[in-house]
Amino acid sequence: MSLLKDWREFAYSHDDRTQEGQRFWIDYFQQEKAVYEQILSTPDEPVSGTVAELAEKFNMELTYFVGYLDGINDSLKTPNPIEEMDENTVVSLDYDKEKLYYNMVGARAEWLYNLEQWDNLLTPERRKELYREQKSSTTVVKPPKIGRNDPCPCGSGKKYKKCCGRN
């Protein structure tokens, strides 16, 4: 079984509606936050190494670190082969800072996109732009309602009620 599959089975077996599940997720998110604080503090030094080495470097259990890799993978300049990695697979944490911020907003990870380390990476204006872009990308905009007596949008020249608006 792959490390990623192990992580997903382990993590999603913890129901966040139970006390035990809530403790698990709080613990995981605190560890995740600590790793982000470290890598965002040194943005010019992309971190790489084997999965096991990096888990040890960031003081995380291997399983938890795989969860971290799963979360950051879409924000990396070159995604890691997380589907088939094992503990000896070399991975890189070379992230695209704008993509990472955007994805954190999308994940509603306020404890991550509000880290003070972002102050040195992106201007407040750019962070607001990325925040707005992400939020508007998930907003559903309904087209204006067609009135019964309006011209039909199909271009027939008939009233909507006499054309496409028929039941």
C-alpha positions as a Python dict, from the first residue, in 0.01 Angstrom:
ca = {
    (1, 'M'): (0, 0, 0),
    (2, 'S'): (134, 347, -83),
    (3, 'L'): (214, 606, 181),
    (4, 'L'): (-51, 838, 41),
    (5, 'K'): (-321, 575, 59),
    (6, 'D'): (-214, 492, 416),
    (7, 'W'): (-237, 860, 510),
    (8, 'R'): (-578, 908, 358),
    (9, 'E'): (-722, 597, 522),
    (10, 'F'): (-569, 696, 856),
    (11, 'A'): (-670, 1063, 844),
    (12, 'Y'): (-1022, 1020, 715),
    (13, 'S'): (-1095, 750, 969),
    (14, 'H'): (-1091, 1034, 1226),
    (15, 'D'): (-1437, 1186, 1236),
    (16, 'D'): (-1405, 1555, 1319),
    (17, 'R'): (-1745, 1540, 1489),
    (18, 'T'): (-1595, 1331, 1770),
    (19, 'Q'): (-1361, 1454, 2043),
    (20, 'E'): (-1090, 1212, 1934),
    (21, 'G'): (-1122, 1323, 1572),
    (22, 'Q'): (-1109, 1689, 1667),
    (23, 'R'): (-794, 1631, 1873),
    (24, 'F'): (-633, 1448, 1580),
    (25, 'W'): (-708, 1728, 1330),
    (26, 'I'): (-601, 2005, 1570),
    (27, 'D'): (-272, 1823, 1629),
    (28, 'Y'): (-219, 1772, 1257),
    (29, 'F'): (-299, 2135, 1170),
    (30, 'Q'): (-58, 2261, 1439),
    (31, 'Q'): (220, 2048, 1295),
    (32, 'E'): (131, 2159, 941),
    (33, 'K'): (140, 2523, 1050),
    (34, 'A'): (488, 2475, 1203),
    (35, 'V'): (624, 2338, 874),
    (36, 'Y'): (474, 2627, 676),
    (37, 'E'): (624, 2878, 921),
    (38, 'Q'): (966, 2725, 855),
    (39, 'I'): (949, 2701, 475),
    (40, 'L'): (791, 3046, 435),
    (41, 'S'): (1068, 3198, 649),
    (42, 'T'): (1334, 3087, 400),
    (43, 'P'): (1167, 3121, 58),
    (44, 'D'): (1494, 3138, -137),
    (45, 'E'): (1606, 2798, -10),
    (46, 'P'): (1381, 2530, -163),
    (47, 'V'): (1375, 2229, 66),
    (48, 'S'): (1428, 1881, -77),
    (49, 'G'): (1520, 1536, 46),
    (50, 'T'): (1366, 1195, 95),
    (51, 'V'): (1023, 1177, 253),
    (52, 'A'): (1173, 1019, 567),
    (53, 'E'): (1452, 1282, 594),
    (54, 'L'): (1208, 1571, 562),
    (55, 'A'): (965, 1420, 811),
    (56, 'E'): (1252, 1399, 1059),
    (57, 'K'): (1377, 1749, 971),
    (58, 'F'): (1033, 1899, 1040),
    (59, 'N'): (983, 1678, 1347),
    (60, 'M'): (671, 1504, 1211),
    (61, 'E'): (565, 1144, 1205),
    (62, 'L'): (608, 1001, 855),
    (63, 'T'): (232, 955, 812),
    (64, 'Y'): (158, 1315, 910),
    (65, 'F'): (430, 1443, 676),
    (66, 'V'): (273, 1251, 388),
    (67, 'G'): (-48, 1441, 467),
    (68, 'Y'): (148, 1765, 449),
    (69, 'L'): (292, 1663, 110),
    (70, 'D'): (-59, 1579, -11),
    (71, 'G'): (-176, 1926, 89),
    (72, 'I'): (107, 2127, -67),
    (73, 'N'): (150, 1925, -386),
    (74, 'D'): (-83, 2139, -601),
    (75, 'S'): (114, 2450, -502),
    (76, 'L'): (457, 2323, -604),
    (77, 'K'): (644, 2439, -913),
    (78, 'T'): (697, 2071, -997),
    (79, 'P'): (450, 1835, -824),
    (80, 'N'): (593, 1538, -639),
    (81, 'P'): (497, 1181, -736),
    (82, 'I'): (283, 1144, -425),
    (83, 'E'): (68, 861, -559),
    (84, 'E'): (358, 616, -575),
    (85, 'M'): (615, 757, -331),
    (86, 'D'): (771, 562, -48),
    (87, 'E'): (984, 688, 240),
    (88, 'N'): (1299, 690, 20),
    (89, 'T'): (1144, 897, -260),
    (90, 'V'): (1318, 1232, -307),
    (91, 'V'): (1067, 1517, -294),
    (92, 'S'): (1095, 1893, -328),
    (93, 'L'): (902, 2166, -149),
    (94, 'D'): (982, 2434, -410),
    (95, 'Y'): (649, 2617, -401),
    (96, 'D'): (496, 2892, -610),
    (97, 'K'): (414, 3150, -343),
    (98, 'E'): (110, 3299, -519),
    (99, 'K'): (-34, 2959, -601),
    (100, 'L'): (25, 2843, -243),
    (101, 'Y'): (-151, 3148, -97),
    (102, 'Y'): (-438, 3110, -345),
    (103, 'N'): (-478, 2739, -257),
    (104, 'M'): (-468, 2811, 117),
    (105, 'V'): (-754, 3058, 72),
    (106, 'G'): (-942, 2797, -132),
    (107, 'A'): (-893, 2541, 144),
    (108, 'R'): (-1025, 2794, 397),
    (109, 'A'): (-702, 2746, 593),
    (110, 'E'): (-713, 3083, 769),
    (111, 'W'): (-444, 2971, 1017),
    (112, 'L'): (-209, 2935, 718),
    (113, 'Y'): (-289, 3225, 487),
    (114, 'N'): (-277, 3466, 784),
    (115, 'L'): (74, 3363, 892),
    (116, 'E'): (299, 3664, 949),
    (117, 'Q'): (564, 3511, 716),
    (118, 'W'): (346, 3614, 420),
    (119, 'D'): (434, 3979, 497),
    (120, 'N'): (784, 3920, 355),
    (121, 'L'): (662, 3723, 52),
    (122, 'L'): (359, 3904, -90),
    (123, 'T'): (240, 4261, -54),
    (124, 'P'): (-88, 4313, 129),
    (125, 'E'): (-239, 4437, -199),
    (126, 'R'): (-136, 4121, -386),
    (127, 'R'): (-271, 3901, -107),
    (128, 'K'): (-605, 4084, -127),
    (129, 'E'): (-610, 4035, -506),
    (130, 'L'): (-537, 3661, -473),
    (131, 'Y'): (-799, 3632, -198),
    (132, 'R'): (-1061, 3802, -417),
    (133, 'E'): (-964, 3593, -723),
    (134, 'Q'): (-1001, 3270, -527),
    (135, 'K'): (-1330, 3368, -366),
    (136, 'S'): (-1480, 3486, -696),
    (137, 'S'): (-1370, 3165, -871),
    (138, 'T'): (-1611, 2968, -653),
    (139, 'T'): (-1900, 3215, -672),
    (140, 'V'): (-2188, 3101, -890),
    (141, 'V'): (-2329, 3383, -1097),
    (142, 'K'): (-2683, 3325, -1220),
    (143, 'P'): (-2771, 3466, -1561),
    (144, 'P'): (-3045, 3729, -1567),
    (145, 'K'): (-3395, 3582, -1564),
    (146, 'I'): (-3576, 3592, -1898),
    (147, 'G'): (-3923, 3745, -1873),
    (148, 'R'): (-4215, 3573, -2048),
    (149, 'N'): (-4261, 3866, -2286),
    (150, 'D'): (-3890, 3923, -2358),
    (151, 'P'): (-3747, 3826, -2697),
    (152, 'C'): (-3634, 3464, -2698),
    (153, 'P'): (-3253, 3431, -2649),
    (154, 'C'): (-3242, 3167, -2927),
    (155, 'G'): (-3274, 3448, -3180),
    (156, 'S'): (-3603, 3340, -3339),
    (157, 'G'): (-3758, 3684, -3294),
    (158, 'K'): (-4054, 3538, -3106),
    (159, 'K'): (-4147, 3612, -2748),
    (160, 'Y'): (-3987, 3372, -2501),
    (161, 'K'): (-4331, 3240, -2390),
    (162, 'K'): (-4417, 3144, -2752),
    (163, 'C'): (-4079, 2983, -2827),
    (164, 'C'): (-3832, 2819, -2586),
    (165, 'G'): (-4036, 2910, -2277),
    (166, 'R'): (-4314, 2665, -2361),
    (167, 'N'): (-4363, 2377, -2126),
}
